[in-house]
Coordinates of C-alpha atoms in Angstrom, one line a residue:
M1 CA 56.9 -9.3 17.4
R2 CA 54.3 -11.0 15.4
I3 CA 54.3 -8.4 12.3
T4 CA 58.5 -9.0 12.0
L5 CA 58.6 -12.5 13.1
F6 CA 56.7 -14.6 10.7
P7 CA 58.1 -12.6 7.0
V8 CA 61.6 -13.3 8.4
V9 CA 60.6 -17.2 9.0
F10 CA 59.0 -17.5 5.6
C11 CA 62.5 -16.4 4.5
L12 CA 64.4 -18.8 5.8
L13 CA 61.9 -21.8 5.2
L14 CA 61.8 -20.4 1.9
S15 CA 66.0 -20.2 1.9
S16 CA 66.2 -24.0 3.4
C17 CA 63.9 -25.8 1.6
A18 CA 65.7 -24.5 -2.2
T19 CA 67.9 -27.4 -3.7
W20 CA 71.7 -27.8 -4.6
Y21 CA 70.5 -27.3 -8.3
E22 CA 68.3 -24.5 -7.0
R23 CA 71.6 -22.7 -5.4
T24 CA 73.8 -23.0 -7.8
A25 CA 71.6 -22.0 -11.4
E26 CA 73.8 -19.6 -12.3
F27 CA 76.9 -21.7 -12.7
Q28 CA 74.1 -24.7 -14.0
R29 CA 72.9 -22.4 -16.3
T30 CA 76.2 -21.4 -18.4
V31 CA 77.4 -25.0 -18.6
E32 CA 73.5 -25.8 -20.0
E33 CA 74.8 -23.7 -22.6
G34 CA 78.0 -24.7 -23.3
N35 CA 79.6 -21.5 -22.1
F36 CA 82.4 -22.7 -20.6
E37 CA 84.9 -19.7 -19.8
Q38 CA 81.8 -18.0 -18.4
A39 CA 81.8 -21.3 -16.0
D40 CA 85.0 -21.2 -14.9
K41 CA 84.6 -17.3 -14.2
L42 CA 81.9 -18.3 -11.8
L43 CA 83.5 -20.6 -10.3
H44 CA 86.5 -19.2 -9.2
K45 CA 84.5 -15.9 -7.8
N46 CA 82.7 -18.9 -6.2
K47 CA 85.2 -18.0 -2.9
K48 CA 83.0 -20.2 -0.1
M49 CA 82.1 -23.1 -2.1
E50 CA 86.4 -23.0 -3.4
K51 CA 86.8 -23.1 0.8
G52 CA 84.1 -24.6 2.6
K53 CA 82.2 -27.8 3.0
N54 CA 81.2 -27.4 -0.5
R55 CA 84.9 -27.8 -1.8
L56 CA 84.7 -31.3 -2.9
L57 CA 82.0 -30.3 -5.4
F58 CA 83.9 -27.3 -6.7
Y59 CA 87.3 -29.2 -7.6
L60 CA 84.7 -32.0 -9.7
N61 CA 83.3 -29.0 -11.4
L62 CA 86.3 -27.5 -11.8
G63 CA 87.7 -30.7 -13.5
Y64 CA 84.7 -31.0 -15.5
V65 CA 84.8 -27.4 -16.9
E66 CA 88.5 -27.7 -17.5
F67 CA 87.8 -31.1 -19.2
M68 CA 85.6 -29.7 -21.4
L69 CA 87.1 -26.5 -22.5
D70 CA 90.1 -28.9 -23.7
H71 CA 92.8 -28.4 -20.9
P72 CA 93.6 -32.4 -20.2
K73 CA 96.6 -31.3 -17.4
E74 CA 94.8 -27.8 -15.9
S75 CA 91.7 -30.8 -15.5
N76 CA 93.6 -33.2 -14.4
A77 CA 95.2 -31.7 -11.2
A78 CA 91.4 -30.7 -10.6
F79 CA 90.6 -34.1 -10.8
E80 CA 93.8 -35.0 -8.6
T81 CA 92.8 -32.5 -5.7
A82 CA 89.1 -33.9 -5.1
E83 CA 90.4 -37.2 -5.3
K84 CA 92.7 -36.5 -2.3
M85 CA 90.0 -35.2 -0.8
I86 CA 87.8 -38.5 -1.4
D87 CA 90.5 -40.1 0.4
E88 CA 91.4 -38.1 3.1
Q89 CA 87.4 -38.0 3.7
S90 CA 87.2 -39.7 7.6
G91 CA 83.9 -39.5 9.6
N92 CA 84.3 -36.3 12.3
P93 CA 82.2 -37.8 15.7
A94 CA 81.2 -34.0 16.9
L95 CA 79.8 -33.1 13.1
Q96 CA 78.2 -36.6 13.1
A97 CA 76.4 -36.6 16.5
A98 CA 75.4 -33.0 14.9
V99 CA 73.6 -34.4 11.8
L100 CA 71.4 -36.2 14.3
L101 CA 69.6 -33.3 15.7
S102 CA 70.2 -31.1 12.1
N103 CA 70.9 -32.4 8.5
P104 CA 73.3 -34.2 6.4
E105 CA 74.4 -30.9 4.5
I106 CA 76.1 -29.3 7.6
L107 CA 78.8 -32.1 6.5
P108 CA 81.2 -31.7 4.2
Y109 CA 79.8 -32.9 0.9
K110 CA 80.6 -37.0 0.5
P111 CA 79.9 -38.1 -2.8
E112 CA 77.9 -41.4 -4.3
D113 CA 80.0 -44.5 -4.8
F114 CA 79.8 -43.8 -8.9
E115 CA 80.6 -39.9 -8.6
V116 CA 83.8 -41.7 -7.3
I117 CA 84.4 -43.8 -10.0
M118 CA 84.1 -40.8 -12.4
V119 CA 87.0 -39.2 -11.6
N120 CA 89.1 -41.9 -12.7
F121 CA 86.6 -42.0 -15.8
Y122 CA 87.8 -38.0 -16.9
K123 CA 91.4 -38.7 -15.8
A124 CA 91.7 -41.6 -18.4
M125 CA 90.2 -39.6 -21.1
N126 CA 92.3 -36.7 -20.2
Y127 CA 95.7 -38.9 -20.3
L128 CA 94.1 -40.2 -23.7
R129 CA 94.0 -37.0 -25.2
L130 CA 97.4 -36.6 -24.2
G131 CA 98.7 -40.0 -25.6
D132 CA 99.8 -41.2 -22.7
M133 CA 98.3 -44.5 -22.7
E134 CA 100.0 -45.8 -19.5
G135 CA 98.7 -43.4 -17.6
A136 CA 94.7 -44.0 -18.8
L137 CA 95.8 -47.5 -17.9
V138 CA 96.5 -46.9 -14.6
E139 CA 93.1 -44.6 -13.7
V140 CA 91.2 -47.8 -15.4
R141 CA 92.2 -49.9 -13.2
Q142 CA 91.7 -47.9 -10.7
I143 CA 87.7 -47.8 -11.2
N144 CA 86.8 -51.4 -10.1
I145 CA 89.8 -51.3 -7.7
K146 CA 88.1 -48.8 -5.7
L147 CA 84.0 -50.1 -6.9
N148 CA 86.2 -53.1 -4.7
Q149 CA 86.9 -51.4 -1.3
L150 CA 83.3 -49.0 -1.7
N151 CA 81.3 -52.8 -1.9
D152 CA 83.7 -53.8 1.1
K153 CA 82.1 -51.5 3.4
Y154 CA 77.9 -52.9 2.9
P155 CA 78.6 -56.6 3.4
D156 CA 74.7 -56.9 4.2
H157 CA 73.5 -54.4 1.6
K158 CA 75.6 -53.7 -1.1
N159 CA 75.1 -51.6 -4.3
R160 CA 73.9 -53.1 -7.5
Y161 CA 77.2 -51.0 -9.3
Q162 CA 79.5 -53.2 -8.0
R163 CA 81.5 -53.9 -11.6
D164 CA 81.6 -51.6 -14.3
A165 CA 81.9 -53.1 -17.4
F166 CA 82.6 -49.7 -18.8
A167 CA 86.0 -49.5 -17.3
H168 CA 86.9 -53.1 -18.9
L169 CA 85.6 -52.5 -22.0
L170 CA 88.3 -49.2 -21.8
M171 CA 91.2 -50.8 -20.7
G172 CA 90.6 -53.6 -23.8
L173 CA 90.4 -50.7 -26.1
I174 CA 93.9 -49.3 -24.3
Y175 CA 95.8 -52.6 -24.2
D176 CA 94.4 -53.2 -27.9
A177 CA 95.8 -50.0 -29.2
S178 CA 99.1 -50.8 -27.3
G179 CA 99.8 -54.1 -29.2
N180 CA 98.9 -56.1 -26.2
F181 CA 96.0 -58.4 -28.0
N182 CA 96.6 -60.9 -24.8
D183 CA 95.6 -58.5 -22.1
A184 CA 92.7 -56.9 -24.4
F185 CA 91.4 -59.6 -24.9
I186 CA 91.5 -60.6 -20.8
A187 CA 89.5 -57.0 -20.3
Y188 CA 86.9 -57.2 -23.0
R189 CA 85.9 -60.9 -21.6
N190 CA 85.6 -59.0 -18.5
A191 CA 83.3 -56.2 -20.2
F192 CA 81.5 -59.1 -21.7
E193 CA 80.7 -60.9 -18.6
T194 CA 80.0 -57.7 -17.2
Y195 CA 77.3 -56.4 -19.7
Q196 CA 76.0 -59.6 -19.6
T197 CA 74.9 -60.2 -15.9
D198 CA 75.4 -57.2 -13.7
Y199 CA 74.2 -54.4 -17.0
K200 CA 72.0 -56.2 -17.9
K201 CA 69.8 -57.6 -15.1
N202 CA 70.1 -54.1 -13.0
F203 CA 70.7 -51.2 -15.7
G204 CA 69.1 -52.4 -19.5
I205 CA 72.2 -52.6 -21.3
E206 CA 73.8 -55.4 -23.0
A207 CA 77.3 -55.9 -24.9
P208 CA 77.9 -53.5 -27.7
V209 CA 78.4 -55.4 -30.6
Q210 CA 81.6 -53.5 -31.5
L211 CA 83.0 -55.4 -28.4
R212 CA 81.9 -58.6 -29.3
Q213 CA 83.5 -58.1 -32.8
D214 CA 86.6 -57.2 -30.5
I215 CA 86.5 -60.3 -28.2
L216 CA 86.8 -62.3 -31.6
R217 CA 89.4 -60.1 -33.4
T218 CA 91.8 -60.7 -30.3
A219 CA 91.1 -64.1 -29.4
Y220 CA 92.0 -65.3 -32.9
L221 CA 95.4 -63.1 -32.6
C222 CA 96.2 -64.8 -29.2
G223 CA 95.6 -67.9 -31.2
F224 CA 93.1 -68.1 -28.3
K225 CA 91.3 -71.4 -30.8
E226 CA 88.7 -72.7 -28.0
E227 CA 87.8 -69.0 -26.4
L228 CA 87.8 -68.1 -30.4
K229 CA 84.7 -71.1 -31.0
R230 CA 83.5 -70.9 -28.0
Y231 CA 82.0 -67.1 -28.8
E232 CA 81.4 -67.7 -32.1
E233 CA 78.7 -69.5 -30.9
E234 CA 77.8 -67.9 -28.3
F235 CA 77.3 -65.0 -30.7
G236 CA 76.2 -67.3 -33.4
Q237 CA 78.4 -65.9 -36.2
K238 CA 82.0 -66.8 -38.0
Y239 CA 84.9 -64.5 -37.9
V240 CA 86.8 -63.5 -40.8
Y241 CA 90.2 -62.4 -40.3
S242 CA 91.2 -58.6 -42.1
S243 CA 94.5 -57.1 -42.1
P244 CA 94.5 -53.5 -39.7
P245 CA 94.2 -50.4 -41.9
A246 CA 97.2 -49.1 -43.2
D247 CA 95.7 -45.5 -42.1
G248 CA 94.8 -46.6 -38.4
Q249 CA 91.7 -47.1 -36.5
L250 CA 89.2 -44.2 -34.4
I251 CA 87.9 -44.7 -31.5
F252 CA 84.6 -42.1 -30.8
F253 CA 83.5 -41.5 -27.5
W254 CA 80.8 -39.3 -27.5
L255 CA 79.9 -38.1 -24.0
N256 CA 75.8 -37.6 -24.2
G257 CA 73.6 -34.9 -22.1
L258 CA 74.0 -34.4 -18.4
G259 CA 73.1 -37.0 -15.5
P260 CA 70.4 -36.0 -13.0
V261 CA 69.5 -33.8 -9.6
K262 CA 68.7 -34.3 -6.9
S263 CA 65.7 -32.9 -5.0
E264 CA 63.8 -34.3 -2.1
W265 CA 60.3 -36.3 -1.1
G266 CA 59.0 -37.0 1.8
I267 CA 57.3 -39.8 3.4
N268 CA 55.7 -41.1 7.0
F269 CA 55.5 -43.8 8.5
V270 CA 53.6 -44.9 11.1
K271 CA 55.3 -46.3 14.1
E272 CA 54.3 -50.4 15.5
Q273 CA 54.9 -52.1 18.7
R274 CA 56.1 -55.3 17.4
G275 CA 56.2 -58.5 20.2
D276 CA 59.5 -59.3 20.2
G277 CA 60.1 -55.0 21.2
A278 CA 61.4 -53.7 18.8
I279 CA 60.0 -50.7 17.3
V280 CA 58.5 -50.6 13.6
F281 CA 58.8 -47.6 11.6
H282 CA 56.3 -49.0 8.7
N283 CA 54.7 -47.6 4.9
A284 CA 52.0 -49.2 2.8
E285 CA 52.5 -47.0 -0.1
Y286 CA 56.1 -48.0 -0.6
G287 CA 56.0 -51.7 1.1
L288 CA 58.6 -49.9 3.2
T289 CA 59.4 -51.2 7.4
F290 CA 62.4 -50.6 9.1
P291 CA 62.9 -52.3 13.2
F292 CA 64.5 -50.8 15.4
F293 CA 66.1 -53.1 18.0
W294 CA 66.8 -51.6 21.2
G295 CA 70.5 -52.7 21.9
S296 CA 73.2 -51.3 23.5
G297 CA 73.9 -48.7 20.3
Y298 CA 71.1 -46.5 21.7
S299 CA 70.8 -44.2 24.1
D300 CA 68.4 -43.7 26.6
H301 CA 67.9 -40.1 25.0
E302 CA 67.0 -41.8 21.7
R303 CA 64.7 -44.3 23.5
N304 CA 62.7 -41.5 25.0
S305 CA 62.4 -39.6 22.1
L306 CA 60.5 -42.7 20.4
A307 CA 58.3 -43.3 23.2
N308 CA 55.7 -40.7 22.3
L309 CA 55.7 -40.8 18.7
K310 CA 52.8 -42.3 16.3
I311 CA 53.6 -40.9 12.8
V312 CA 57.0 -40.1 11.7
R313 CA 57.8 -38.0 8.7
A314 CA 61.2 -38.3 6.8
V315 CA 62.5 -36.4 3.9
F316 CA 64.7 -38.4 1.8
P317 CA 67.2 -36.7 -1.2
K318 CA 65.7 -38.0 -4.7
Y319 CA 67.0 -37.6 -8.6
E320 CA 65.1 -36.3 -11.0
E321 CA 66.1 -37.3 -14.7
R322 CA 67.5 -34.3 -17.5
P323 CA 66.4 -36.3 -20.3
P324 CA 68.9 -35.3 -22.9
L325 CA 68.4 -33.9 -26.1
Y326 CA 69.8 -36.3 -28.4
S327 CA 68.8 -40.3 -28.7
R328 CA 71.2 -41.9 -30.1
A329 CA 74.0 -41.0 -33.2
T330 CA 75.9 -42.6 -36.0
L331 CA 79.1 -41.4 -37.9
Q332 CA 79.3 -41.3 -41.6
Y333 CA 82.1 -42.0 -43.7
E334 CA 83.3 -43.4 -46.6
N335 CA 79.8 -43.9 -47.3
K336 CA 79.8 -46.2 -44.4
S337 CA 77.1 -45.2 -41.2
Y338 CA 78.4 -46.5 -37.7
P339 CA 76.0 -46.0 -35.5
L340 CA 77.6 -45.3 -31.6
E341 CA 77.0 -47.8 -29.2
L342 CA 75.8 -47.5 -25.5
A343 CA 78.7 -48.5 -23.4
E344 CA 77.6 -46.5 -19.6
D345 CA 74.1 -45.2 -18.2
I346 CA 75.2 -42.9 -15.9
N347 CA 71.7 -42.0 -15.3
Q348 CA 70.6 -45.1 -14.2
I349 CA 73.7 -46.2 -12.4
A350 CA 73.3 -42.8 -10.2
F351 CA 68.9 -43.4 -9.5
K352 CA 70.3 -47.3 -8.6
T353 CA 73.5 -46.4 -6.4
L354 CA 71.3 -43.6 -4.8
H355 CA 68.2 -46.1 -4.1
D356 CA 70.6 -48.7 -2.7
R357 CA 72.1 -45.9 -0.1
M358 CA 69.2 -45.2 1.0
L359 CA 68.2 -48.3 1.7
R360 CA 71.3 -48.6 3.7
E361 CA 70.0 -45.1 5.5
F362 CA 66.2 -45.1 6.3
S363 CA 67.5 -46.4 10.0
T364 CA 69.9 -43.1 10.2
S365 CA 67.0 -40.4 8.7
L366 CA 64.3 -42.0 10.7
L367 CA 66.4 -42.0 14.0
R368 CA 67.3 -38.2 13.7
V369 CA 63.5 -36.9 12.7
A370 CA 62.3 -38.9 15.6
A371 CA 64.5 -38.3 18.1
K372 CA 63.5 -34.3 16.8
Q373 CA 60.0 -35.0 17.0
G374 CA 60.6 -36.3 20.3
L375 CA 62.5 -32.8 22.1
Q376 CA 58.9 -31.1 20.0
Y377 CA 57.0 -33.4 22.3
A378 CA 58.7 -32.8 25.2
A379 CA 59.4 -29.1 25.0
S380 CA 54.9 -28.4 23.9
K381 CA 54.8 -30.4 27.3
Q382 CA 56.4 -27.8 28.9
N383 CA 55.2 -25.0 27.2
E384 CA 52.7 -24.7 23.8
W385 CA 54.7 -21.8 22.2
L386 CA 58.2 -23.3 23.5
G387 CA 56.8 -26.4 21.4
F388 CA 56.1 -23.9 18.2
A389 CA 60.1 -23.0 18.6
V390 CA 61.4 -26.4 18.5
G391 CA 58.6 -27.5 16.0
L392 CA 60.0 -24.4 13.6
A393 CA 63.2 -25.4 14.3
N394 CA 63.0 -28.7 13.0
A395 CA 61.1 -28.0 9.7
M396 CA 63.9 -25.5 8.7
T397 CA 66.5 -28.0 9.7
E398 CA 64.8 -31.3 8.5
K399 CA 66.1 -31.4 5.1
A400 CA 67.3 -33.5 2.3
D401 CA 71.0 -33.5 1.4
T402 CA 70.7 -32.5 -2.2
R403 CA 73.8 -31.6 -3.4
N404 CA 75.0 -33.5 -6.1
W405 CA 78.0 -34.0 -9.0
Q406 CA 75.5 -32.2 -12.1
T407 CA 78.3 -31.6 -14.9
L408 CA 78.2 -35.3 -15.5
P409 CA 77.0 -37.1 -18.8
Y410 CA 73.7 -39.0 -19.4
S411 CA 75.3 -41.6 -20.9
V412 CA 78.8 -42.3 -22.9
S413 CA 78.1 -44.4 -26.3
Y414 CA 81.3 -45.3 -28.8
V415 CA 82.4 -46.8 -32.4
R416 CA 85.2 -48.0 -34.2
I417 CA 86.3 -46.7 -37.2
P418 CA 88.4 -47.4 -39.8
L419 CA 90.6 -44.4 -41.5
Q420 CA 91.6 -44.7 -44.9
S421 CA 93.0 -41.5 -46.4
S422 CA 95.5 -38.7 -45.1
E423 CA 92.8 -36.7 -43.4
N424 CA 89.5 -38.1 -43.0
Q425 CA 86.5 -36.4 -42.6
V426 CA 83.7 -37.7 -40.9
S427 CA 80.2 -36.6 -40.3
A428 CA 78.5 -37.0 -36.8
N429 CA 74.8 -37.3 -36.9
F430 CA 72.9 -36.1 -33.7
F431 CA 69.4 -37.3 -33.7
T432 CA 66.4 -35.9 -31.7
S433 CA 62.9 -37.1 -31.8
D434 CA 62.2 -35.1 -35.0
N435 CA 66.2 -33.3 -36.2
V436 CA 69.5 -34.3 -37.1
H437 CA 72.0 -31.7 -35.9
R438 CA 75.3 -32.1 -37.7
E439 CA 78.7 -32.1 -37.0
T440 CA 81.9 -32.6 -39.1
F441 CA 85.1 -33.5 -37.5
I442 CA 88.5 -34.0 -39.6
F443 CA 90.9 -37.1 -38.5
P444 CA 94.6 -37.1 -40.2
A445 CA 96.1 -40.4 -40.9
N446 CA 97.8 -42.2 -38.0
P447 CA 99.1 -45.3 -39.8
K448 CA 98.6 -48.4 -38.0
K449 CA 97.8 -47.0 -34.8
T450 CA 94.4 -46.5 -32.7
S451 CA 93.5 -42.1 -32.0
F452 CA 90.8 -41.7 -29.3
F453 CA 88.6 -38.5 -29.4
V454 CA 86.2 -37.8 -27.2
Y455 CA 83.2 -35.1 -28.1
S456 CA 80.4 -33.9 -25.6
T457 CA 76.9 -32.3 -26.0
L458 CA 75.0 -31.1 -23.6

């Protein structure tokens, strides 16, 4: 019996320790190589993922793959299915109870708050590709509505990601392109305020220079003299009006790299009894303290599980950054260089959002581990081998949920350039630490209108 038990146990432990990224390595590799036809085949080949607890991730990835294949209608169809699943998600009491003695991965995947928002971002980009400005506006408006709804659930521990500056910026660009300068100015102003408060403080991003120029221009076009004067003083520049380019303008979006992936990390907590009757879990290294006040919300079983514990080790998800190959980019047109400016740092938002969620959910994770270790302690008192078996089961089931939407970009940058001829040759320069990669694009004239273009690098 011992000869067969330990190899089996070892294999089970190895499989249970694999992260979501490791379990989907083949698909991730095809994405990183830019082979999206093969990525599409791999997705549809995985029937278990398409119908099981990871169904939401299937449709998020499918929407992304169709986006990269330049199939905007098919991409939006997949994202709409994902959006419906997110909207319909509700807590299952039986599953939630099972999680207390198992792990969060037994549940259908619940997206991080910023992942919910990125669905609308991609849908908006798809509508822009289709030339549907109104459809794009509907999606962008949804972003800040959803952020308000998500943060209303956390009255005491809100996310630092409460407003999306890029959503306001994108809204302004679309209104601007539609000739609605009044609403464009309001959206640009909201974007600037969010950049200079939320984004500067939490993500280290300041308002792009292009945004400042667009605020001045739309204030002038709307006849908002006081606002124009105020922003001229704030930006330290005098606005001089110039007529829009006769052959139109180009808004170039650059989706750079891939966002972070989740792994797990463990941390030890020492249990202490406090004078007011609370049990406190404390970790000196990270300065973390989580008190439990034994009110009516806890059962006798949960109380007894904690009674004989001194140290609790819990595992939590953490993000691992995937630094992009390219650090910056410029567009070259008519002997002029136009730098692409950072508008959304999805990598930073991901890290901060997960950190804020962990602070809200530490207590649930600790209670789960404490309950399982309490069962192990009770089993050991009855029989040493029974205690070993329970401990082994605990080790195999106590793991962090490392699932996440792993095909999101690392960051989004943009630039506006004027077009001046019937056929416009624009060169894009993407800079690594020691090299430059160049791509050339041809954009037709779009007289007195604005064209939108999205380009991705991995």
